[in-house]
Amino acid sequence: MSTAGVRGVRESGAFGPFGGQFAPETLMPALSELEDAWEAAQTDPVFRAELDALLRDYVGRETPLTLAPRLSERLGGAQIWLKREDLAHTGAHKINNAIGQVLLARRMDKPRIIAETGAGQHGVATATACARFGIECIVYMGAEDVRRQALNVFRMNLLGAEVVPVESGARTLKDAINEAIRDWVTNVRTTHYLIGSAIGPHPYPMIVRELQSCIGREARDQMVEQIGRLPDAAIACVGGGSNAIGLFHPLVDDPVRLIGVEAAGEGLNARHAATLTGGSPGVLHGTRTYVLQNDDGQITEAHSISAGLDYPGVGPEHAWLMQTERAEYVSITDDEALDGLKLLSETEGIIPALETAHAIAYAAKVAPAMSQDQHILIGLSGRGDKDVEIVRDALAQRGG
Amino acid sequence: MTHTGSDRGPNAGATLGARYRQAFAAAESGGDTLVFPFLTAGFPTPEETPELIRAALRGGAAGLEIGVPFSDPIADGPVHQTAYTQALAAGASLDTALDAVRAARESAPDAPLTLMGYLNPFLAAGATDQASDDLPGAAVGEPLAPLARMAADAGVDGMIIVDLPVEESDAAREVLAEHGISLIYLLAPTSTPQRIATVAEKATGFIYLVSLTGVTGAREQVAADFEQFVGRVRALTDTPLAVGFGISRRQHVVEVGKLVPAAIIGSALTNTIASAPADGCVAAVEQYLEVVTGRRSEETSA
C-alpha cells in the first residue's frame, strides 16, 4: 500500500480498524490543511500559551474535583468524585473544544465558522467562542431540535450566531451534521467546520480528544492530590464521546477501569442511541466506527431523552477501546437517567445534564458492590438547567 | 459494435474498463460528447426505474450512472437528497439498483454502466460485523466482495464511491478489480497536484471531475475556472475524463465537450422526473436526453 505518502494519514488517523478519512474529495485538502495547522499549533508555544490563558481566564479552568459524600453514603459502597465540567463557562465541557478550534481557525485565516448542534450546548459553546473573537458563526440545528430547544436558539442569537434550522431527515443532530458538511463542501476555502464531538474524519477525532483531555489530566492530578492515588474506575456518558475520551485518554495507560455509558433510550430492543452496545461497524460522517443501521446499511434514527446523546454514530476511538477491551461500554435507559438526575440533585445539590445523568445512573449500579476504600471518578460533563423542562414533563408523564 | 457483455467471469480483470475505453475513444476521435445521465435507483418508485433507464438510453444516453440512495448523502444537494429519501420510503435498496443495471445492460450491451453511491450501503452487502485488526481503509475492502460479485453479474463496469477518497481506497479498488469493476475516482477543483497525481496513477475507467466546489445540484453556468482545472488534470494523466456537478443544459454539454469527452447530468434530470406528471416521467426523461444530447432542439421541447 503506497498511499501513506499522500497525507501521512496512516500514522495518525486510525484507531485500529476505526477512524480514517471517508470524506468527499472536495474536503480532503481541507482535512490536510487542518491536520497541518494542528501539528504546527502543537509545537508552537504561542498557541499553547494563548489556549492555556483562555482556558484559565475565560473558561474558568481548572474545574474542581468534588467529593460526593451524601451520594456515596446513599449508595453504600465506593467513594464518588465528580469532575465538574458543569462549572466551566457555558455550563458544559463543550467550550474546551470550541475555544481550541476557534484559535485553530484563526491560525488558518478562516473568517467563517460553521457548527452543528443537537440540544444546543455545542452551538452555544461555538457561538460563545466566536463572539469572543468576533468571528462569523453559523450553527446548523435540526428543525425538531430548534423547536424543543427554543431557549438555546435564543442564546445563540444573543451571542451573534445565525441558527439555520435543518428540515431534512428526522430534523435532529444527524441531519444537522449532514447540512454542516454540505456547507463545508461548498464554502471550504473560507470556512472552518467546528465539529463538536470526537467524531468525523481524521484529524477531528484526534483534535477533539486532545482539546478535551484537559478534563482527564486535571482529574488525574486532583485525584492524586486528594487520595494519593488514581481512582479505581472512571465513568462518563458517551454520545459522540468527547467528554468521555477527554476523561479516559490521560488514564488509558493506568490500571483504571474505564466505563462509557450510552443512552439505551426506551430500551435496547426499542428506540435507543446505544451505538457501541447495540450497533455494528459502518461508515458515517467520514469515519469508520460503530453505527446504528438497518440491513441495507441505511442509518437509522437514534433516540434518547438526552438530545446530546441522540446520535447514531460514535467516536472511532471508543470503538477501538471497546474492541481491544480497554474500556467497557454499557447503557442506561431514559427512565434510569431520570432517576440518576434526581439522585444527584437530591443528594448533592447538583442538577446534572441529562447526558451526565446516564453516568450517574450507572455509577449508582456499580458503586454499591464496591468497598468504601474504592473510588469512582465521574465526568460531570454538564449542568442540567437546559433540561429542566424536559425533565419536568417526563417526570409528570411517568408520575414522578 | 463489439459485444463485450459475454466477457465477464473469471477473467473479467482482463476487460477492466473495456466499455469505458471503447466509448471514450469514439468520443475523442470526433464523435459526440458522451452524456451519462445519473438516475437514482427507486426514484420516484422502484417499479418505474427500469423503464426510466430504457427511456434515457432511447433519448441518447451513452451510458448511465445508477445511484444507490443513502439516508445521509453528505455530498449531495437538496434535489438528490429528496430523491433518495423518497426512493428509500418507496422501498428502494441495492437490489433496486442492480435490477436497474440489468435492465440497462439488456438494452445497451456496450454502454458503460456505473454504480454510484456512499460506502455504507455498499458495505452492508458483506459481513461488516467481524472484528478486524486492519486499518480502516483495508477494513472496507473485503466486505465489498459480495457486492462486487453481484454488480459484475448484473453488468456494472465501474463504481463511484463518493466517500471513499484515494487514501482509503486500495483494498476496495483491488476487490472491485478482481470482479472486473473499475473504482472511479473523483477530483475536485480543490484537489492538490499531489492528489491528482496519486489518483492518476491508480485510476481505471475514467476520472470524474467535479466541476465546482460544492454539493450536487443544477447551476446556471459551468464554473469559470473549469478549463484550468481540466488542464491541471490532463497534464498528469491520459485516463479519460468526465465532468459532473452543475451540468443541466445542452449549452453546458457543448461547452464542457470542448474540454472533456463526457458529461454527467444528475440533478437536472432528477428535477425533470420530479416535476413531470405522474404518468409522464418516461416521456420527460427521453425528451430531456434528446435535448441535452443535441438530438432535439431546446425550443421544441417546451
XYZ file of C-alpha atoms in Angstrom:
702
model
C 0.000 0.000 0.000
C 1.616 3.216 -1.090
C -0.976 5.770 -0.114
C 0.782 6.650 3.126
C 2.703 9.218 1.158
C -0.413 11.114 0.134
C -1.115 12.531 3.528
C 0.593 10.551 6.214
C -2.860 9.546 7.375
C -1.625 6.095 8.180
C 0.497 7.249 11.042
C -2.158 9.088 12.971
C -5.620 8.780 11.505
C -6.570 5.267 12.507
C -7.614 3.713 15.778
C -7.022 0.128 14.728
C -9.643 -0.551 12.044
C -11.670 2.503 13.073
C -11.382 6.149 12.123
C -9.807 7.118 8.815
C -10.923 9.699 6.281
C -14.082 8.672 4.444
C -14.846 12.121 3.108
C -15.758 13.544 -0.311
C -12.802 14.567 -2.471
C -13.619 18.267 -2.198
C -12.942 18.152 1.554
C -9.740 16.149 1.522
C -7.389 19.125 1.013
C -9.160 20.960 3.833
C -8.637 17.991 6.129
C -4.951 18.021 5.245
C -4.755 21.736 5.869
C -6.425 21.231 9.246
C -4.032 18.447 10.152
C -1.035 20.590 9.212
C -2.374 23.562 11.160
C -2.978 21.381 14.189
C 0.502 19.881 14.071
C 2.070 23.314 13.735
C -0.024 24.645 16.598
C 1.036 21.767 18.842
C 4.656 22.772 18.629
C 4.024 26.496 18.796
C 4.467 27.809 22.352
C 2.449 30.909 21.449
C -0.619 28.817 20.572
C -0.301 26.745 23.736
C 0.106 29.836 25.897
C -2.868 31.565 24.311
C -5.058 28.498 24.721
C -3.984 27.943 28.324
C -4.666 31.574 29.202
C -8.142 31.409 27.666
C -8.928 28.148 29.429
C -7.890 29.673 32.736
C -9.227 33.227 32.490
C -12.229 32.788 30.201
C -13.422 29.202 30.596
C -12.583 29.021 34.297
C -10.207 26.064 34.362
C -9.174 24.138 36.171
C -12.605 22.922 37.103
C -12.989 21.491 40.615
C -13.000 17.873 41.658
C -15.859 17.462 44.128
C -16.315 14.599 46.562
C -19.966 13.484 46.647
C -20.298 12.380 50.287
C -24.071 12.024 50.541
C -24.339 10.253 47.191
C -21.530 7.893 48.237
C -23.234 7.255 51.572
C -26.613 6.675 49.910
C -25.098 4.086 47.550
C -23.187 2.473 50.423
C -20.051 1.480 48.528
C -17.287 3.279 46.658
C -16.471 6.937 47.261
C -17.705 9.038 44.356
C -15.869 12.022 42.911
C -17.227 14.438 40.351
C -15.101 16.229 37.752
C -17.053 19.449 37.473
C -17.245 20.407 33.789
C -20.658 21.837 34.634
C -18.765 24.716 36.231
C -16.908 25.615 33.037
C -18.121 28.699 31.150
C -21.400 27.939 29.304
C -22.023 25.023 31.653
C -20.500 22.053 29.891
C -17.224 20.620 28.608
C -18.065 21.667 25.037
C -16.327 25.023 25.458
C -12.875 23.362 25.804
C -13.084 22.148 22.225
C -14.803 25.247 20.839
C -12.165 27.646 22.150
C -9.327 25.478 20.885
C -10.769 25.099 17.404
C -11.563 28.798 17.084
C -7.911 29.525 17.808
C -7.027 26.987 15.142
C -9.401 28.587 12.622
C -7.711 31.942 13.239
C -4.333 30.382 12.511
C -5.756 29.084 9.209
C -7.217 32.525 8.374
C -10.710 31.094 8.021
C -13.077 34.010 8.613
C -16.218 31.897 8.879
C -17.118 29.102 11.294
C -19.904 26.580 10.997
C -21.046 24.065 13.582
C -23.780 21.532 14.185
C -25.699 21.217 17.387
C -28.233 18.830 18.870
C -29.555 20.202 22.119
C -27.666 23.399 21.580
C -24.750 23.026 24.020
C -22.084 22.790 21.349
C -23.843 25.514 19.371
C -23.801 27.799 22.389
C -20.153 26.980 23.102
C -19.204 27.698 19.477
C -21.245 30.901 19.359
C -19.545 31.945 22.590
C -16.039 31.296 21.318
C -16.829 33.069 18.025
C -18.253 36.062 19.880
C -15.087 36.230 21.967
C -13.059 36.624 18.759
C -15.575 38.404 16.533
C -15.836 35.574 14.005
C -18.893 34.897 11.832
C -20.744 31.846 13.188
C -23.429 29.719 11.565
C -24.983 26.885 13.555
C -26.956 24.096 11.879
C -29.638 22.625 14.076
C -32.373 20.129 13.265
C -35.741 21.858 12.981
C -37.145 19.487 15.568
C -34.346 20.436 17.983
C -34.907 24.126 17.219
C -38.481 23.645 18.383
C -37.514 21.657 21.507
C -34.645 23.938 22.491
C -36.020 27.380 21.695
C -34.169 28.940 24.613
C -30.789 27.738 23.391
C -31.588 29.116 19.939
C -32.222 32.460 21.589
C -28.936 32.200 23.493
C -27.034 31.557 20.267
C -28.753 34.517 18.635
C -27.822 36.710 21.591
C -24.226 35.639 21.073
C -24.429 36.823 17.475
C -24.694 33.436 15.756
C -27.055 32.603 12.937
C -29.025 29.412 13.622
C -30.135 27.545 10.492
C -32.980 25.056 11.046
C -32.452 21.809 9.097
C -35.618 20.331 7.635
C -34.221 17.107 6.173
C -34.412 13.595 7.623
C -35.618 13.361 11.204
C -34.606 17.001 11.617
C -32.252 16.269 14.517
C -28.481 16.121 15.167
C -27.527 13.690 12.394
C -29.269 15.869 9.824
C -27.626 18.983 11.230
C -24.210 17.329 10.709
C -25.140 16.406 7.121
C -26.088 20.010 6.418
C -22.956 21.388 8.066
C -20.810 19.084 5.911
C -22.674 20.267 2.787
C -21.995 23.869 3.720
C -18.347 22.976 4.251
C -18.125 21.200 0.873
C -19.464 24.375 -0.736
C -17.514 27.007 1.230
C -14.440 25.028 2.171
C -11.958 27.689 1.121
C -13.232 30.266 3.627
C -14.818 28.134 6.304
C -13.773 26.011 9.252
C -16.171 23.304 10.361
C -16.020 23.291 14.148
C -17.211 19.779 14.840
C -18.498 19.282 18.365
C -17.538 15.748 19.265
C -14.732 13.231 18.772
C -16.313 12.086 15.503
C -15.888 12.779 11.794
C -12.886 12.180 9.524
C -9.301 12.402 10.728
C -7.962 14.688 12.172
C -11.149 15.654 14.028
C -11.334 12.739 16.496
C -7.724 13.366 17.468
C -8.056 17.153 17.729
C -11.217 16.974 19.817
C -9.672 14.341 22.080
C -6.593 16.484 22.664
C -8.652 19.599 23.355
C -10.841 17.676 25.821
C -8.000 15.835 27.517
C -7.642 18.715 29.980
C -10.561 17.018 31.754
C -8.664 13.794 32.392
C -5.292 15.433 33.038
C -6.716 17.725 35.691
C -8.833 14.984 37.247
C -5.823 12.701 37.392
C -3.734 15.246 39.302
C -6.656 16.182 41.529
C -7.346 12.566 42.476
C -3.721 12.019 43.395
C -3.769 15.198 45.429
C -6.953 14.182 47.253
C -6.441 10.482 47.892
C -2.832 9.881 46.976
C -3.663 7.583 44.089
C -5.767 7.151 40.978
C -9.437 6.146 41.115
C -10.482 2.524 40.648
C -12.942 3.424 37.914
C -13.738 6.384 35.675
C -17.263 6.713 34.283
C -18.533 9.064 31.587
C -21.514 9.282 29.277
C -20.960 8.635 25.568
C -22.902 10.120 22.675
C -20.246 11.103 20.161
C -17.979 10.614 23.139
C -15.927 13.804 23.515
C -16.162 14.221 27.266
C -15.579 10.502 27.763
C -12.464 10.421 25.586
C -11.255 13.591 27.308
C -11.567 11.849 30.663
C -10.312 8.436 29.530
C -7.345 9.365 27.378
C -4.982 10.527 30.163
C -5.912 7.389 32.148
C -5.672 4.855 29.353
C -2.239 3.532 30.381
C -3.176 3.310 34.057
C -4.888 0.493 35.972
C -8.220 2.319 35.998
C -11.470 0.743 34.839
C -12.888 2.932 32.070
C -16.648 2.778 31.633
C -18.558 4.588 28.893
C -22.309 4.882 29.349
C -24.513 5.080 26.282
C -28.167 6.012 26.024
C -30.446 2.970 25.903
C -33.429 5.255 25.314
C -36.606 3.231 25.602
C -34.551 0.014 25.801
C -32.082 -1.772 23.522
C -34.944 -3.644 21.840
C -36.815 -0.407 21.196
C -35.676 3.064 20.133
C -32.221 3.861 21.532
C -28.905 5.618 20.892
C -26.559 2.900 22.209
C -24.293 2.704 19.179
C -21.500 0.585 20.662
C -23.677 -1.744 22.685
C -26.475 -2.036 20.103
C -24.953 -1.126 16.727
C -22.440 -2.563 14.234
C -19.390 -1.307 12.303
C -20.048 1.002 9.389
C -19.053 4.329 7.884
C -20.841 7.541 8.801
C -19.847 11.200 8.614
C -16.357 10.472 7.367
C -15.237 7.823 9.824
C -15.371 4.056 10.223
C -16.964 3.345 13.562
C -19.992 1.709 15.118
C -23.289 2.978 13.749
C -26.983 2.275 14.086
C -28.086 0.883 10.728
C -30.567 -1.438 9.084
C -29.713 -4.481 6.967
C -29.353 -2.273 3.866
C -26.739 -0.065 5.504
C -29.128 2.856 5.866
C -28.504 4.801 9.054
C -31.411 4.551 11.476
C -32.674 7.255 13.785
C -31.294 7.332 17.287
C -33.450 8.090 20.289
C -32.589 9.355 23.744
C -34.323 11.636 26.225
C -30.996 13.439 26.181
C -30.523 15.324 22.914
C -26.744 15.354 23.425
C -26.573 11.544 23.227
C -29.079 11.287 20.380
C -26.595 10.295 17.647
C -26.443 7.062 15.574
C -22.630 7.055 15.427
C -19.838 7.279 17.997
C -16.239 8.455 18.089
C -13.966 5.877 16.391
C -11.520 5.756 19.296
C -14.293 4.432 21.533
C -14.947 1.662 19.014
C -11.259 0.764 19.261
C -11.217 0.924 23.086
C -14.176 -1.445 23.050
C -12.669 -3.883 20.537
C -9.403 -4.009 22.494
C -11.394 -4.340 25.730
C -9.539 -1.430 27.276
C -12.849 0.251 28.070
C -16.287 -1.147 28.854
C -19.413 0.250 27.276
C -22.787 -0.097 28.928
C -26.146 1.581 28.536
C -28.735 3.319 30.681
C -32.383 3.885 29.733
C -34.255 7.199 29.696
C -36.012 6.155 32.902
C -32.812 5.237 34.704
C -31.237 8.516 33.595
C -34.139 10.454 35.108
C -33.550 8.582 38.358
C -29.854 9.428 38.162
C -30.645 13.093 37.659
C -32.964 13.142 40.679
C -30.452 11.215 42.788
C -27.577 13.646 42.273
C -29.852 16.675 42.636
C -31.250 15.452 45.960
C -28.025 14.180 47.492
C -25.501 16.771 46.370
C -27.386 19.855 45.283
C -26.102 19.481 41.727
C -28.575 19.156 38.854
C -26.654 17.339 36.112
C -27.383 17.461 32.409
C -29.495 14.551 31.198
C -26.431 13.293 29.320
C -24.395 13.250 32.536
C -27.294 11.641 34.399
C -26.588 8.460 32.421
C -23.127 8.257 34.012
C -24.582 8.934 37.467
C -27.183 6.216 36.979
C -24.553 3.664 36.012
C -22.330 4.647 38.925
C -25.328 4.026 41.158
C -25.405 0.464 39.816
C -21.740 -0.375 40.361
C -20.849 1.629 43.484
C -22.825 -0.492 45.995
C -20.858 -3.606 45.038
C -17.548 -1.814 45.645
C -15.873 -1.226 49.011
C -15.664 2.087 50.855
C -11.964 2.388 50.230
C -12.519 2.274 46.482
C -13.052 5.390 44.399
C -15.149 6.201 41.337
C -14.441 9.272 39.217
C -17.446 10.542 37.241
C -17.110 13.015 34.410
C -19.809 15.529 35.269
C -19.963 16.796 31.722
C -22.645 19.468 32.031
C -25.244 21.153 34.158
C -28.918 20.382 33.881
C -30.533 23.816 33.678
C -31.105 23.317 29.958
C -33.055 20.125 30.636
C -35.419 21.074 33.443
C -38.451 21.468 31.170
C -37.907 18.072 29.559
C -37.311 16.503 32.961
C -40.426 18.098 34.417
C -42.565 16.804 31.546
C -41.024 13.322 31.651
C -41.442 13.012 35.397
C -45.051 14.222 35.178
C -45.723 11.665 32.460
C -44.415 8.744 34.469
C -45.823 10.042 37.765
C -42.644 11.292 39.475
C -20.190 -2.504 -32.227
C -18.394 -5.317 -30.480
C -20.292 -7.064 -27.765
C -18.221 -7.350 -24.650
C -21.159 -8.346 -22.495
C -20.231 -12.004 -22.525
C -16.633 -11.416 -21.454
C -17.427 -11.416 -17.765
C -16.448 -14.194 -15.497
C -13.185 -15.454 -14.048
C -11.127 -13.403 -16.493
C -13.112 -10.236 -16.029
C -9.945 -8.463 -14.856
C -8.637 -8.532 -18.400
C -11.547 -6.396 -19.541
C -11.271 -3.858 -16.718
C -12.543 -0.589 -18.091
C -13.101 -2.004 -21.608
C -16.519 -0.403 -22.194
C -15.245 2.941 -20.918
C -12.221 2.795 -23.205
C -14.364 1.977 -26.198
C -16.924 4.722 -25.545
C -14.378 7.412 -24.727
C -12.237 6.508 -27.721
C -15.210 7.031 -30.024
C -15.946 10.426 -28.490
C -12.330 11.519 -28.613
C -11.954 10.573 -32.246
C -14.586 13.069 -33.309
C -17.800 11.534 -32.025
C -20.417 13.299 -29.980
C -19.736 14.268 -26.386
C -20.865 11.367 -24.250
C -23.781 12.119 -21.961
C -24.059 9.930 -18.865
C -27.276 10.640 -17.033
C -27.498 9.869 -13.345
C -30.665 8.158 -12.201
C -31.479 7.381 -8.590
C -32.497 3.741 -8.268
C -36.025 3.662 -6.893
C -36.953 7.244 -7.691
C -39.772 8.001 -7.915
C -40.542 4.307 -7.281
C -38.575 1.068 -7.702
C -41.168 -0.140 -10.233
C -40.584 2.810 -12.563
C -36.795 2.700 -12.524
C -36.152 0.132 -15.309
C -38.481 1.965 -17.717
C -36.789 5.310 -16.947
C -33.423 3.673 -17.628
C -34.627 2.494 -21.022
C -36.058 5.931 -21.780
C -32.706 7.581 -21.005
C -30.932 5.173 -23.356
C -33.513 5.781 -26.101
C -33.021 9.521 -25.634
C -29.315 9.255 -26.388
C -27.518 8.390 -23.152
C -24.112 6.912 -23.962
C -24.020 5.156 -20.625
C -25.572 5.507 -17.203
C -24.807 6.260 -13.625
C -27.173 4.471 -11.337
C -27.361 5.928 -7.858
C -27.931 3.844 -4.754
C -29.930 6.001 -2.348
C -28.476 6.672 1.106
C -30.002 8.109 4.251
C -27.113 10.538 4.827
C -25.806 11.818 1.482
C -23.297 14.449 2.627
C -22.053 15.379 -0.855
C -25.500 15.808 -2.404
C -27.689 18.853 -2.590
C -31.384 19.016 -1.734
C -32.588 17.630 -5.088
C -30.838 14.287 -4.727
C -31.367 14.127 -1.015
C -35.104 14.431 -1.544
C -34.983 11.817 -4.285
C -33.062 9.408 -2.025
C -35.489 9.917 0.823
C -38.441 9.295 -1.474
C -36.806 6.231 -3.031
C -35.990 4.713 0.360
C -39.527 5.384 1.573
C -40.778 3.571 -1.541
C -38.671 0.545 -0.599
C -35.584 1.060 -2.761
C -32.442 -0.909 -1.922
C -29.254 -2.155 -3.514
C -31.372 -4.762 -5.320
C -33.340 -1.978 -6.979
C -30.098 -0.559 -8.330
C -28.872 -3.950 -9.545
C -32.224 -4.547 -11.267
C -31.785 -1.191 -12.975
C -28.304 -2.193 -14.121
C -29.660 -5.447 -15.544
C -32.358 -3.547 -17.444
C -29.756 -1.172 -18.855
C -27.342 -3.932 -19.787
C -30.080 -5.774 -21.641
C -30.957 -2.686 -23.700
C -27.406 -1.499 -24.234
C -24.769 -4.255 -24.268
C -21.884 -1.839 -24.906
C -22.864 1.131 -22.754
C -20.610 1.791 -19.774
C -22.664 1.417 -16.596
C -21.532 2.944 -13.345
C -22.942 2.320 -9.904
C -22.706 5.388 -7.695
C -23.304 5.775 -4.001
C -21.957 6.051 -0.497
C -19.821 3.466 1.210
C -22.098 2.235 3.976
C -24.899 0.694 1.871
C -22.231 -0.954 -0.310
C -20.528 -2.422 2.749
C -23.813 -3.734 4.114
C -23.963 -6.364 1.370
C -20.957 -8.017 3.030
C -20.153 -9.083 6.553
C -19.224 -5.942 8.450
C -19.560 -7.207 11.978
C -16.338 -9.179 12.172
C -13.635 -7.775 14.396
C -10.732 -6.634 12.273
C -7.170 -5.614 13.017
C -6.776 -3.955 9.632
C -6.536 -0.222 9.172
C -9.817 1.494 8.251
C -9.171 1.529 4.502
C -8.224 -2.155 4.496
C -11.236 -2.990 6.642
C -13.615 -1.714 3.953
C -12.117 -3.900 1.223
C -13.239 -7.448 1.841
C -16.825 -6.542 2.873
C -17.290 -5.140 -0.646
C -16.649 -8.526 -2.274
C -20.269 -9.793 -2.253
C -21.450 -6.523 -3.777
C -18.692 -6.605 -6.389
C -19.734 -10.106 -7.425
C -23.416 -9.170 -7.706
C -22.623 -5.941 -9.525
C -20.359 -7.674 -12.019
C -23.030 -10.279 -12.696
C -25.564 -7.525 -13.337
C -23.227 -5.813 -15.796
C -21.612 -2.972 -13.848
C -18.386 -1.563 -15.318
C -17.377 0.815 -12.572
C -18.295 2.171 -9.179
C -18.136 5.669 -7.796
C -17.992 5.683 -4.006
C -18.446 9.299 -3.001
C -16.972 8.982 0.479
C -14.028 6.743 -0.388
C -11.108 9.037 -1.220
C -7.912 7.670 -2.700
C -6.211 7.392 0.706
C -8.616 4.724 1.891
C -9.268 3.058 -1.442
C -6.520 0.498 -2.136
C -8.280 -2.544 -0.677
C -11.620 -1.604 -2.202
C -10.096 -0.986 -5.621
C -8.397 -4.378 -5.587
C -11.555 -6.223 -4.538
C -13.578 -4.484 -7.257
C -10.898 -5.120 -9.876
C -10.971 -8.840 -9.099
C -14.525 -8.730 -10.397
C -13.706 -6.596 -13.420
C -15.076 -3.400 -11.903
C -13.191 -0.104 -12.042
C -13.164 2.110 -8.994
C -13.902 5.533 -10.433
C -12.146 8.361 -8.581
C -13.331 11.906 -8.238
C -11.198 15.009 -8.404
C -12.346 18.454 -7.343
C -11.103 21.966 -8.066
C -9.593 21.884 -4.566
C -7.527 18.757 -5.306
C -3.800 19.398 -4.960
C -1.281 18.412 -7.675
C -0.092 15.633 -5.373
C -3.605 14.220 -5.038
C -4.220 14.498 -8.773
C -1.008 12.569 -9.417
C -1.971 9.844 -6.945
C -5.436 9.456 -8.471
C -3.970 9.484 -11.987
C -1.696 6.607 -11.019
C -4.497 4.457 -9.604
C -7.441 5.313 -11.857
C -9.033 2.950 -14.326
C -12.201 3.524 -16.351
C -12.411 7.290 -16.149
C -11.840 10.103 -13.685
C -14.874 12.063 -12.565
C -14.097 15.761 -12.403
C -16.302 17.685 -10.017
C -16.769 20.927 -11.911
C -17.128 23.139 -8.882
C -16.611 23.296 -5.133
C -19.963 22.281 -3.752
C -22.659 19.658 -3.491
C -24.591 18.202 -6.417
C -27.222 20.426 -7.990
C -28.065 22.155 -11.239
C -26.418 25.538 -11.841
C -26.971 28.232 -14.429
C -23.357 28.253 -15.555
C -20.423 25.915 -15.584
C -17.706 27.095 -13.179
C -15.391 29.660 -14.754
C -12.157 28.010 -13.588
C -13.106 24.618 -15.004
C -10.892 24.882 -18.057
C -7.835 25.486 -15.919
C -8.806 22.548 -13.679
C -9.079 20.213 -16.691
C -5.659 21.377 -17.810
C -4.108 20.559 -14.436
C -5.526 17.038 -14.547
C -4.840 16.473 -18.235
C -1.194 17.331 -17.707
C -0.849 14.349 -15.395
C -2.938 11.553 -16.918
C -4.263 10.011 -20.099
C -7.179 8.381 -18.291
C -10.465 9.536 -19.854
C -12.129 12.427 -18.054
C -15.796 13.119 -17.449
C -17.281 16.156 -15.796
C -20.237 16.367 -13.450
C -21.918 18.645 -10.902
C -23.921 21.598 -12.136
C -24.493 20.480 -15.735
C -28.099 20.845 -16.819
C -28.427 22.236 -20.341
C -27.392 21.394 -23.885
C -25.241 24.514 -23.907
C -23.279 23.208 -20.871
C -22.668 19.902 -22.636
C -21.410 21.709 -25.710
C -19.125 23.920 -23.591
C -17.580 21.173 -21.474
C -17.472 18.913 -24.539
C -14.746 21.138 -25.907
C -12.601 20.169 -22.929
C -13.595 16.628 -21.955
C -15.324 13.815 -23.861
C -18.107 13.087 -21.343
C -20.625 14.944 -19.213
C -22.633 13.590 -16.303
C -26.065 15.033 -15.661
C -27.702 14.421 -12.320
C -29.849 16.921 -10.502
C -31.345 18.458 -13.645
C -32.638 15.056 -14.710
C -33.913 14.324 -11.218
C -35.723 17.667 -11.336
C -37.198 16.696 -14.685
C -38.581 13.480 -13.203
C -39.821 15.200 -10.062
C -41.726 17.849 -11.980
C -43.209 15.539 -14.629
C -46.822 14.438 -14.317
C -47.163 11.024 -12.663
C -47.694 9.228 -15.969
C -45.257 11.415 -17.873
C -41.878 10.583 -16.306
C -40.790 8.238 -19.069
C -41.547 10.681 -21.867
C -39.965 13.530 -19.926
C -36.716 11.614 -19.405
C -36.483 10.559 -23.039
C -37.176 14.063 -24.272
C -34.734 15.658 -21.819
C -31.974 13.320 -23.002
C -32.791 14.114 -26.630
C -32.327 17.793 -25.877
C -29.076 17.580 -23.901
C -27.531 15.215 -26.441
C -28.461 17.593 -29.237
C -30.903 15.273 -30.953
C -33.754 17.705 -30.425
C -33.601 21.485 -30.191
C -34.360 23.111 -26.850
C -37.231 25.208 -28.272
C -39.308 22.268 -29.396
C -39.049 20.591 -26.011
C -41.122 23.149 -24.115
